[in-house]
Tab-separated table of C-alpha atoms and ligand atoms in Angstrom:
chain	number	residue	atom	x	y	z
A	1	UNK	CA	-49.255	-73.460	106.972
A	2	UNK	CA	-49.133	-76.861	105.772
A	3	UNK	CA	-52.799	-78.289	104.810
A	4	UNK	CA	-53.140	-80.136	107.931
A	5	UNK	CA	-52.819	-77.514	110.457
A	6	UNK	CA	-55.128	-75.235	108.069
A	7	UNK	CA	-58.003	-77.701	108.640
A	8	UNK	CA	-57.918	-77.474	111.589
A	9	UNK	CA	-57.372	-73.528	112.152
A	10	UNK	CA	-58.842	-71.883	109.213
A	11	UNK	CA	-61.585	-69.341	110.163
A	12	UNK	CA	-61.100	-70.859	114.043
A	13	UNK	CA	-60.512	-67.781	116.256
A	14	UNK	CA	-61.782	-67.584	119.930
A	15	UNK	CA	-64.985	-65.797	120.326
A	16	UNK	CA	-63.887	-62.233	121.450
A	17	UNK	CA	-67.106	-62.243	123.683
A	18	UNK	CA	-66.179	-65.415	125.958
A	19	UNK	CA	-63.265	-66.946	124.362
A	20	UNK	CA	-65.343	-70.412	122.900
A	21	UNK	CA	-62.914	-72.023	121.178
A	22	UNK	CA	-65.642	-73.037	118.421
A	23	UNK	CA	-67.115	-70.821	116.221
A	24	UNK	CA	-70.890	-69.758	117.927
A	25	UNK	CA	-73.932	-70.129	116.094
A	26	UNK	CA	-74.955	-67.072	115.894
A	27	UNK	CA	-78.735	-67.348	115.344
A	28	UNK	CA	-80.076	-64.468	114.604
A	29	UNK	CA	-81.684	-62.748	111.464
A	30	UNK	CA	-80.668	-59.269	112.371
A	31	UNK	CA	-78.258	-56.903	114.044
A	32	UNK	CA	-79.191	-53.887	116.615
A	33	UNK	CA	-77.843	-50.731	115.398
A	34	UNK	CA	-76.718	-48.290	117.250
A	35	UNK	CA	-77.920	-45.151	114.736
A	36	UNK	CA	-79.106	-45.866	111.413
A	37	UNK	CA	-75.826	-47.179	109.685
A	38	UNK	CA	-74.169	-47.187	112.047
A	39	UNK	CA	-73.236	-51.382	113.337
A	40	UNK	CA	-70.803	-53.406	113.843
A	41	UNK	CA	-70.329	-54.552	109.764
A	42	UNK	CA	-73.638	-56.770	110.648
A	43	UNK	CA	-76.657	-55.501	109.420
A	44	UNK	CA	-78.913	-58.131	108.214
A	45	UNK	CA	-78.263	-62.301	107.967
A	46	UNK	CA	-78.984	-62.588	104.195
A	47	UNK	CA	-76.045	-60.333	103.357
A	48	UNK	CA	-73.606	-61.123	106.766
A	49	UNK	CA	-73.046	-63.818	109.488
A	50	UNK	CA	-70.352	-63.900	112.021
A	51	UNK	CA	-70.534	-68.062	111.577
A	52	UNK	CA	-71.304	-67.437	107.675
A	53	UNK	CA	-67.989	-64.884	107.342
A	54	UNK	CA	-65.898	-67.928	109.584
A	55	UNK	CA	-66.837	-70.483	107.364
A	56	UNK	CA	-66.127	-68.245	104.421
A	57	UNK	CA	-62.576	-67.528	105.642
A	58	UNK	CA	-61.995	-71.155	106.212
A	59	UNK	CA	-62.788	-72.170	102.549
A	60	UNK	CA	-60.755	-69.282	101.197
A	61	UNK	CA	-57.699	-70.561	103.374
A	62	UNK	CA	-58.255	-74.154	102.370
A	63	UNK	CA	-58.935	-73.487	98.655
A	64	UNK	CA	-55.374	-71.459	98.942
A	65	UNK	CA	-57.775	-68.215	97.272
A	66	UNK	CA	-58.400	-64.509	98.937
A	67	UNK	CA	-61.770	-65.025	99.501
A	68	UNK	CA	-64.648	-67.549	99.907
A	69	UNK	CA	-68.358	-67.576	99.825
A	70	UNK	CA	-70.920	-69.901	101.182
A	71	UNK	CA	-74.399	-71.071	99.500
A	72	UNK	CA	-77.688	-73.161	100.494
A	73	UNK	CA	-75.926	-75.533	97.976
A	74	UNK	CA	-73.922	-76.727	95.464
A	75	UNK	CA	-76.008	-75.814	92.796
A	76	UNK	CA	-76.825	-72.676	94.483
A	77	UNK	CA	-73.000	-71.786	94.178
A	78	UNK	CA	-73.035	-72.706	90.777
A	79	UNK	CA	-76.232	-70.615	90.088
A	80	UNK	CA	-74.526	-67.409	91.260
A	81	UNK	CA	-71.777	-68.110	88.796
A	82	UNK	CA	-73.999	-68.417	85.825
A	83	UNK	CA	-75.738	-65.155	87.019
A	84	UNK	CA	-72.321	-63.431	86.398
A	85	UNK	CA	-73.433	-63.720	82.745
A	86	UNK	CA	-75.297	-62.216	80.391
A	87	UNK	CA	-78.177	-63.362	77.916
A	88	UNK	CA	-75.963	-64.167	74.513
A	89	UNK	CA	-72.988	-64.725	76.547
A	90	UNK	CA	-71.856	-68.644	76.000
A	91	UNK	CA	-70.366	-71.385	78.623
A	92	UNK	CA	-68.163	-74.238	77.208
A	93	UNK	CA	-68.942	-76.699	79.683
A	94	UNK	CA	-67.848	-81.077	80.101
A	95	UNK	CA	-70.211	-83.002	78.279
A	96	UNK	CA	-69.781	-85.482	81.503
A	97	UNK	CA	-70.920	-83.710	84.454
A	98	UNK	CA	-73.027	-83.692	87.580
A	99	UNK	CA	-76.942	-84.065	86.190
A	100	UNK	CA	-77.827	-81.400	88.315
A	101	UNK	CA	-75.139	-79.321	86.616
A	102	UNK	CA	-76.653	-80.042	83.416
A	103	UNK	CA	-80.257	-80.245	84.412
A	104	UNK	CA	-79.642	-76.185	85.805
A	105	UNK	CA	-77.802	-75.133	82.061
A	106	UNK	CA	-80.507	-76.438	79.683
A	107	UNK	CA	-83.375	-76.506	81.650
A	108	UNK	CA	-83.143	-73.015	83.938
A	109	UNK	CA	-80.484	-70.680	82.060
A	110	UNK	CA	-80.723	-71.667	78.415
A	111	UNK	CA	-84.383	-69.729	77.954
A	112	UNK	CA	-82.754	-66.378	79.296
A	113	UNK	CA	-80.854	-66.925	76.200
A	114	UNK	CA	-77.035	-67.862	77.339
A	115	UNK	CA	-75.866	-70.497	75.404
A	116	UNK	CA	-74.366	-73.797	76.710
A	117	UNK	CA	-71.749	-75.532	74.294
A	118	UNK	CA	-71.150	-79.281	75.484
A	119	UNK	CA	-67.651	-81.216	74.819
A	120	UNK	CA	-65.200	-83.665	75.572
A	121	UNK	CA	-63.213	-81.055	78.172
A	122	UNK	CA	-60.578	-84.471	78.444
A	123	UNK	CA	-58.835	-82.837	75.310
A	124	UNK	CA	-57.846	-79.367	75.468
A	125	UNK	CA	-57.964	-78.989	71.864
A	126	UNK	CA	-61.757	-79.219	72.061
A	127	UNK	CA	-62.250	-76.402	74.477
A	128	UNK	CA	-59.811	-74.274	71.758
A	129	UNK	CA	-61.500	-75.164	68.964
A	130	UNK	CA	-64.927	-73.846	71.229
A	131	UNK	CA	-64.279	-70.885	71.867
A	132	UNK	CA	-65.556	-67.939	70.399
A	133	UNK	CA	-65.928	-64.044	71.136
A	134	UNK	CA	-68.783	-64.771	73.016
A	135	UNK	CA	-67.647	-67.632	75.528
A	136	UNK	CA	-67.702	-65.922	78.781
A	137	UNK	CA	-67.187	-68.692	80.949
A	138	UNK	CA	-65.619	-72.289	80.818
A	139	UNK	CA	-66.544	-74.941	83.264
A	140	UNK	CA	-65.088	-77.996	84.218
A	141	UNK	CA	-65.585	-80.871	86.522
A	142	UNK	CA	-62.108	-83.001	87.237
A	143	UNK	CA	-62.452	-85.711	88.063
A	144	UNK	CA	-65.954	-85.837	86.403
A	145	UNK	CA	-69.330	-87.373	88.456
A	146	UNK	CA	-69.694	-90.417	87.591
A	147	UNK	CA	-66.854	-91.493	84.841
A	148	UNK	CA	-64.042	-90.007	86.470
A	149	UNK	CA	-62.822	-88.403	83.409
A	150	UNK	CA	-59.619	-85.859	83.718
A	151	UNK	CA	-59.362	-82.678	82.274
A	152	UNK	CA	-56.006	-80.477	82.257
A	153	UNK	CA	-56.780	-77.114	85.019
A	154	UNK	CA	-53.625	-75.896	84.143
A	155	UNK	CA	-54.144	-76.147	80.036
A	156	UNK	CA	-57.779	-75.012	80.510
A	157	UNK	CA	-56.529	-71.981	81.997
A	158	UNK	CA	-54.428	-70.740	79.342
A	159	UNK	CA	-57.164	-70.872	76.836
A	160	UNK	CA	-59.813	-69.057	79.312
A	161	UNK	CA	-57.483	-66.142	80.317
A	162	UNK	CA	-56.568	-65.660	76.096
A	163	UNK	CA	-60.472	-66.041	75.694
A	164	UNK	CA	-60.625	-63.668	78.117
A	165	UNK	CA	-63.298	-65.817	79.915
A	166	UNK	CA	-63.473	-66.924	83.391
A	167	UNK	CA	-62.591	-70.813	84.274
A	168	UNK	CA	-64.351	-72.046	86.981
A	169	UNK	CA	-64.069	-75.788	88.108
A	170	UNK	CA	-65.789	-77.882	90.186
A	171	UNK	CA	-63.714	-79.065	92.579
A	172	UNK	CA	-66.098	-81.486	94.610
A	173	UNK	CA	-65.011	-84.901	94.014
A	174	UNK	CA	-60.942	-84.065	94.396
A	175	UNK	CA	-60.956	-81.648	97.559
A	176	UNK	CA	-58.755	-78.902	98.037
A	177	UNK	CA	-56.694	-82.217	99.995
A	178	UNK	CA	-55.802	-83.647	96.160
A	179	UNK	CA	-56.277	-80.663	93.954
A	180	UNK	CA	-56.091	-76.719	93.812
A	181	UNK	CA	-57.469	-75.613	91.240
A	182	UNK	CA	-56.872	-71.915	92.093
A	183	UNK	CA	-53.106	-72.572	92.315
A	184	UNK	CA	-53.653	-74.128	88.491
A	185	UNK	CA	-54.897	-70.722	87.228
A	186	UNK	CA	-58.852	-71.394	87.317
A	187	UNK	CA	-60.682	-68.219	88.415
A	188	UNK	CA	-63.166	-69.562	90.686
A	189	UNK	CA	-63.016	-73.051	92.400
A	190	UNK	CA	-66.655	-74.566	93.122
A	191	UNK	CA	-67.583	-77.200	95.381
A	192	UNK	CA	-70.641	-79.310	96.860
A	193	UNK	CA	-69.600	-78.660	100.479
A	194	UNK	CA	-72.213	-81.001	100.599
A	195	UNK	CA	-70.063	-83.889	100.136
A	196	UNK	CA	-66.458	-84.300	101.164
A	197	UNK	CA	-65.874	-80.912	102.835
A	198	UNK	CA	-68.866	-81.468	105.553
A	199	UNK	CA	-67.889	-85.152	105.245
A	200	UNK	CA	-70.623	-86.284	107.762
A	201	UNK	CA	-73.855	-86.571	105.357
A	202	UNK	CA	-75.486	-84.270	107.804
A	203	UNK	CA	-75.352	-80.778	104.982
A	204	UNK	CA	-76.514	-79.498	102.273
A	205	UNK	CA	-74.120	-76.341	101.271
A	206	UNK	CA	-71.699	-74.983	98.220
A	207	UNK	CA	-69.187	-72.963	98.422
A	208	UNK	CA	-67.151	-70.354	95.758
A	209	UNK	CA	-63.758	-69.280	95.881
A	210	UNK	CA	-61.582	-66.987	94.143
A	211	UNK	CA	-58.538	-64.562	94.281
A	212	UNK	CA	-59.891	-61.696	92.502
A	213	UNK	CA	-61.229	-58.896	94.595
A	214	UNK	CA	-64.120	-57.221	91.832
A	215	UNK	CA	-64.782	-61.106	90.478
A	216	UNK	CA	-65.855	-61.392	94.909
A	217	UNK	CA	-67.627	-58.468	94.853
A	218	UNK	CA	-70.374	-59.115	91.759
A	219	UNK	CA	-70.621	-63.090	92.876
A	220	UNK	CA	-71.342	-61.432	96.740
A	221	UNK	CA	-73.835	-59.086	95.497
A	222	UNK	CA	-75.316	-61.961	93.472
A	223	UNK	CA	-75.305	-63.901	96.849
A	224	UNK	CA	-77.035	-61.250	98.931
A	225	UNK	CA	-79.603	-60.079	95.836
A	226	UNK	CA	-80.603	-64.256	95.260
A	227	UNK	CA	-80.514	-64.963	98.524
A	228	UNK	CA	-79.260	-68.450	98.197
A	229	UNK	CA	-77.028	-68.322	101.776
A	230	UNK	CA	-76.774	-71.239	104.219
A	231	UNK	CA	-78.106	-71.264	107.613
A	232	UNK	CA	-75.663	-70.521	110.597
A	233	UNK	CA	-76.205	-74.084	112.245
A	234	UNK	CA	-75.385	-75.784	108.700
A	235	UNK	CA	-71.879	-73.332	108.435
A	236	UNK	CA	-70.856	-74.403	112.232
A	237	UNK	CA	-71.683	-78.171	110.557
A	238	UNK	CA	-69.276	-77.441	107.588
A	239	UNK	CA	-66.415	-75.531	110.122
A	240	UNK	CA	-66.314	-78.966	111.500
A	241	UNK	CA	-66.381	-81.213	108.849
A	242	UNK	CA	-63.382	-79.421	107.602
A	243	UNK	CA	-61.607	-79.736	110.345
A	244	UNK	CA	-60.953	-83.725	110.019
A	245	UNK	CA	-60.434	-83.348	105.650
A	246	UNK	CA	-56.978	-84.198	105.808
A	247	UNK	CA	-57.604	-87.888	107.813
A	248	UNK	CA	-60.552	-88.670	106.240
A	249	UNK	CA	-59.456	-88.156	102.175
A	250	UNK	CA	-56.264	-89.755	103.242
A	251	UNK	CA	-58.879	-93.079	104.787
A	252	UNK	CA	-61.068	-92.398	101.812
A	253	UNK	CA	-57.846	-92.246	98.884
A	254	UNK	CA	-56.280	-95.659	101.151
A	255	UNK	CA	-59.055	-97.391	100.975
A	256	UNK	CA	-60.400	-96.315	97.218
A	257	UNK	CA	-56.986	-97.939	95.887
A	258	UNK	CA	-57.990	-101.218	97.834
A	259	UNK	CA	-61.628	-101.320	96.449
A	260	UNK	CA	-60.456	-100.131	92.663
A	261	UNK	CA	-57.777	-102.760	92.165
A	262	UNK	CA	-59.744	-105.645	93.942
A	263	UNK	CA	-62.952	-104.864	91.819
A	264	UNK	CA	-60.417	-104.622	88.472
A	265	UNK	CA	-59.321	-108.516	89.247
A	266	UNK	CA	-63.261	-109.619	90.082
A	267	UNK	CA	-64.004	-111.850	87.378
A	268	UNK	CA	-67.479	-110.230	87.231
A	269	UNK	CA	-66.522	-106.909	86.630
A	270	UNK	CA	-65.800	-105.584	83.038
A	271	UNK	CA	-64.614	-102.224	83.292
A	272	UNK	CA	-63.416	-99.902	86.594
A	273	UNK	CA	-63.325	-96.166	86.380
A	274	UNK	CA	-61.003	-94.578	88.623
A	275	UNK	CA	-58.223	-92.375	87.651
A	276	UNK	CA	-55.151	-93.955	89.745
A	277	UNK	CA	-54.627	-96.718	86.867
A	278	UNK	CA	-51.913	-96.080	85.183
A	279	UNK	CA	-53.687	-97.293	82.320
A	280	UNK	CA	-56.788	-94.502	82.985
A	281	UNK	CA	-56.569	-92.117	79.664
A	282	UNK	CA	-56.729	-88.916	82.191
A	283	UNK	CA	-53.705	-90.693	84.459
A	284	UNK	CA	-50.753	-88.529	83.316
A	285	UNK	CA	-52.571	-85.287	84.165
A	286	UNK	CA	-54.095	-86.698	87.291
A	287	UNK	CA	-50.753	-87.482	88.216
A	288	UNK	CA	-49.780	-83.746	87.700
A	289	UNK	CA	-52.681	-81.634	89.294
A	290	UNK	CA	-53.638	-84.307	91.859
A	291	UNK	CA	-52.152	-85.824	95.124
A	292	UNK	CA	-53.744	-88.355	95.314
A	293	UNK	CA	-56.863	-90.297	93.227
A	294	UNK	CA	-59.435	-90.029	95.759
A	295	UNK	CA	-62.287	-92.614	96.780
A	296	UNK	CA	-64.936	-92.214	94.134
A	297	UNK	CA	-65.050	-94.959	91.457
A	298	UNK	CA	-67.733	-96.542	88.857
A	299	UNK	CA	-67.886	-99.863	87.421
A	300	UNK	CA	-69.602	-102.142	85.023
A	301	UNK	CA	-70.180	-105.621	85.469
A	302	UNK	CA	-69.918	-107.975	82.713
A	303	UNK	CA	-73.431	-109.333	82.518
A	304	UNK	CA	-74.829	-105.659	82.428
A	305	UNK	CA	-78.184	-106.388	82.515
A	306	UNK	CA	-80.938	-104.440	84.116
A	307	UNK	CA	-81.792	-106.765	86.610
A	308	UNK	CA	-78.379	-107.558	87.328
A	309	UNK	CA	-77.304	-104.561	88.011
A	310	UNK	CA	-80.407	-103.291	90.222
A	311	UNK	CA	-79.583	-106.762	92.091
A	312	UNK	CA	-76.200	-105.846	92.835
A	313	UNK	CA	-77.577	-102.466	94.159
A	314	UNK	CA	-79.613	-103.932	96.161
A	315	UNK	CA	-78.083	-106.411	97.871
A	316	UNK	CA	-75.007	-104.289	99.349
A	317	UNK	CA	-75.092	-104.006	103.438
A	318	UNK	CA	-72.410	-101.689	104.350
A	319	UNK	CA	-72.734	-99.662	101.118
A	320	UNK	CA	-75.939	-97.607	101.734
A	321	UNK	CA	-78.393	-97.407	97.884
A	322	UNK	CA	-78.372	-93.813	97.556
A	323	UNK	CA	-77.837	-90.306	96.236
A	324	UNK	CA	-74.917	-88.309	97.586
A	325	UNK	CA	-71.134	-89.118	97.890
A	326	UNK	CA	-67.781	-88.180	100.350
A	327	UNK	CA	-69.175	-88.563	103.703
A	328	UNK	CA	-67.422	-91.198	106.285
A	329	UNK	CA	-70.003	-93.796	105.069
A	330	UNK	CA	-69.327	-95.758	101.983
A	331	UNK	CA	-72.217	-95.403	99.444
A	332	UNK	CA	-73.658	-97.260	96.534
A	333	UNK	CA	-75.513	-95.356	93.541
A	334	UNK	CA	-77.189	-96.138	90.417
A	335	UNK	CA	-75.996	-92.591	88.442
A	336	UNK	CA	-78.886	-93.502	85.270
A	337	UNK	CA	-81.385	-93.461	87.450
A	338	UNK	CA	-80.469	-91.704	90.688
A	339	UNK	CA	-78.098	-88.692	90.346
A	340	UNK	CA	-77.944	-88.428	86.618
A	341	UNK	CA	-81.233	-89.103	85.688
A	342	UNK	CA	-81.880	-85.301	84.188
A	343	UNK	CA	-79.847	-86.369	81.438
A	344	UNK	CA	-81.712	-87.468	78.588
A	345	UNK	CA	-80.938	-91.019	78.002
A	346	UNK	CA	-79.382	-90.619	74.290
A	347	UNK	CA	-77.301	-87.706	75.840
A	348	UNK	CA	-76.189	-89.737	78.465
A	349	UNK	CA	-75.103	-93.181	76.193
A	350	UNK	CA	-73.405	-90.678	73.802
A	351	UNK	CA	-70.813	-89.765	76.611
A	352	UNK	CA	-70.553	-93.388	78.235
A	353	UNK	CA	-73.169	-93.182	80.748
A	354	UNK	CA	-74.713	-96.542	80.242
A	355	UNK	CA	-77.332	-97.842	81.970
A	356	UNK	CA	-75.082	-100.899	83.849
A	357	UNK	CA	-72.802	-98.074	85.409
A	358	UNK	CA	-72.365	-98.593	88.970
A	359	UNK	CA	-70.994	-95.655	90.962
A	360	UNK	CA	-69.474	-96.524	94.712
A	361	UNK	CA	-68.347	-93.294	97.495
A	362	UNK	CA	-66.058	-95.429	99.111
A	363	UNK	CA	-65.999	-93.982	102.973
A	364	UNK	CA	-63.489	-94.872	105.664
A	365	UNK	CA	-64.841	-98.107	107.512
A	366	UNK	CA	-62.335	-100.989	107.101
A	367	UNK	CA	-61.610	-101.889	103.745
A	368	UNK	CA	-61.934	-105.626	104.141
A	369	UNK	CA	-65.292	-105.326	105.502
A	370	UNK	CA	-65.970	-103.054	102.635
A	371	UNK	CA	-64.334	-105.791	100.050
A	372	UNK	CA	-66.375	-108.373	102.218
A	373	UNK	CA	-69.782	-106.596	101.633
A	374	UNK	CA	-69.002	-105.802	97.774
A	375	UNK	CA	-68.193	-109.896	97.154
A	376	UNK	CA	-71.692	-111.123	98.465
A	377	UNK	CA	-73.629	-108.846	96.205
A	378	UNK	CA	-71.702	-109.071	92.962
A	379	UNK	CA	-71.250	-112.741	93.777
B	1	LIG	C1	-69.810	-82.862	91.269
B	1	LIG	C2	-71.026	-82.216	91.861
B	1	LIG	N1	-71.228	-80.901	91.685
B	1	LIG	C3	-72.308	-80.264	92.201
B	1	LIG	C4	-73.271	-80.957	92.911
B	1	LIG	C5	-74.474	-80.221	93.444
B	1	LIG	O1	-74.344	-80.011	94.801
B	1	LIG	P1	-75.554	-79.946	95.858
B	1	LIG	O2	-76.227	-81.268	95.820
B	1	LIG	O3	-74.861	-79.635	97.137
B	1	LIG	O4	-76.470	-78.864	95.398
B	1	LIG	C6	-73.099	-82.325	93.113
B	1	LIG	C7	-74.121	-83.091	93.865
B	1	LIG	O5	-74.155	-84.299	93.807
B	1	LIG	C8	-71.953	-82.971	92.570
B	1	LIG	O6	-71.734	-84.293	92.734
């Protein structure tokens, strides 16, 4: 199936009890058995739901992977994955990542004593020269939250299965729509369903998928022993955000290109970050595991001034100040303060996270009243 029609049909069978055409919510917290042990493969809603194991097949379809698990959130998903390791296991991970990411590593995992090695995952020579007998897991964001930095799946890969480590990337800001990352030899593809895959701003959810059947089995028993699984209302949400991926991304991708090259000719703006320039450094790779560059993009302004850039922030109408990217409505974000603001500050210069940085979710109104909206606050 081509990715269209799989939007629309993944985990979408008719409801052997009535035929619904939509996946039921089945609310319930338990199953009636008919002898001890004896059920229908339900037994209790931590470990299975018939709108949970939908979902579940859906991502695994869309993420072209065998199977697919659902979480309470993004960082929930990437909690399980962590919990796959062991204390003096280490985790090469991008020194430019989601704060959250980060703020879960050092702040949560580092005192059970796995070790986190930062680096600049743009050059795959890094990640090599990382490695070591005890690296156990590489992660990656591509493109990276907030500087849209590139990495190489595909090159990543080879060094994780010779390091005989897993690769798992985070696969939120592309989409399974731009980028497999499964296809490109990662072992695990994570994602806020959060943003993009729900799409509406109306979830909070992550998802995991992967192709190997044991590699399902620990991160399942991880999901059922933590307990970190999404409500049945919130998976119906996500069934239906998925559904319209394919038109949004394409509005979202359309209308990024528009807002990217009009802010690079604004005479106030010093630097854009999005990785459809053919001048971006991560272009040439983008270009290879990508479809498209997607609507997420950060800027700078040239007079990058505190108050000038809280101004600009705050004087945006369509684009909505705050937290949270990929649903339908376009969204403005100050990453120093707002989403990356668990990152120490000297951390955060050292890998170009400056104070001035700007970060726009572009969403699929009209561009020109987007570009409108955009030229009375930067002025
Ligand atoms: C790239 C990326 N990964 C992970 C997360 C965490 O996801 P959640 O907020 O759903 O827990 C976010 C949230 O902003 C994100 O942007």
């Amino acid at each position: 199936m081509k990715p269209a029609t799989k939007y629309i049909h993944a985990g979408a069978d008719p409801d052997p009890s009535t035929g619904a055409i939509m996946t039921p919510i089945f609310q319930t917290s338990t199953y009636v058995q008919e002898a001890p042990g004896k059920n229908k493969g339900f037994e209790y809603a931590r470990s299975q739901n018939p709108t949970r194991k939908a979902l579940e097949e859906a991502l695994a379809i869309i993420e072209n992977g065998k199977f697919g698990l659902a979480f309470s959130s993004g960082v929930a998903a990437t909690d399980a994955v962590v919990k796959l390791l062991e204390p003096g296991d280490e985790v090469i991970a991008a020194s430019d990542m989601y704060g959250g990411t980060y703020r879960l590593f050092t702040k949560i995992f580092e005192k059970f004593g796995i070790k986190f090695i930062y680096i600049d995952t743009t050059n795959t020579s890094n990640i090599k020269k990382a490695v070591s007998k005890k690296t156990k897991l590489i992660w990656l964001e591509t493109p990276t939250n907030p500087l849209m930095n590139i990495t190489d799946i595909a090159g990543a890969a080879t060094i994780a299965k010779e390091a005989g480590a897993w690769l798992c990337v985070d696969n939120t800001f592309a989409t399974p729509y731009l980028q497999n990352p499964l296809d490109l030899g990662a072992d695990i593809v994570m994602h806020s369903s959060t943003k993009y895959l729900g799409g509406h701003s109306d979830v909070i959810q992550g998802a995991l998928v992967m192709n190997d059947a044991a590699l399902r089995e620990k991160l399942y028993f991880i999901q059922k022993s933590c307990g970190a699984v999404p409500g049945p209302m919130d998976c119906f949400l996500m069934l239906r955000g998925i559904k319209t991926l394919h038109v949004r991304m394409r509005q979202h991708c359309e209308n990024g290109k528009i807002i990217a090259e009009w802010l690079r000719m604004h005479d106030k703006v010093a630097k854009v970050y999005w990785p459809g320039f053919p001048d971006h450094p991560g272009y040439p790779t983008a270009k290879k595991q990508m479809r498209d560059f997607g609507g997420m993009i950060s800027f700078e302004l040239k007079n990058d001034s505190r108050e000038e850039t809280m101004r600009v922030l705050s004087s945006t109408k369509l684009f909505a100040l705050a937290e949270s990217l990929g649903g339908v409505e376009s969204l403005i974000n100050h990453p120093a303060s707002m989403t990356h603001a668990s990152i120490p500050k000297e951390e955060r210069i050292k890998n170009g996270l400056k104070d001035s940085l700007i970060r726009l979710s572009v969403g699929i109104e009209d561009a020109e009243d987007l570009i409108n909206d955009l030229e009375k606050a930067i002025g």
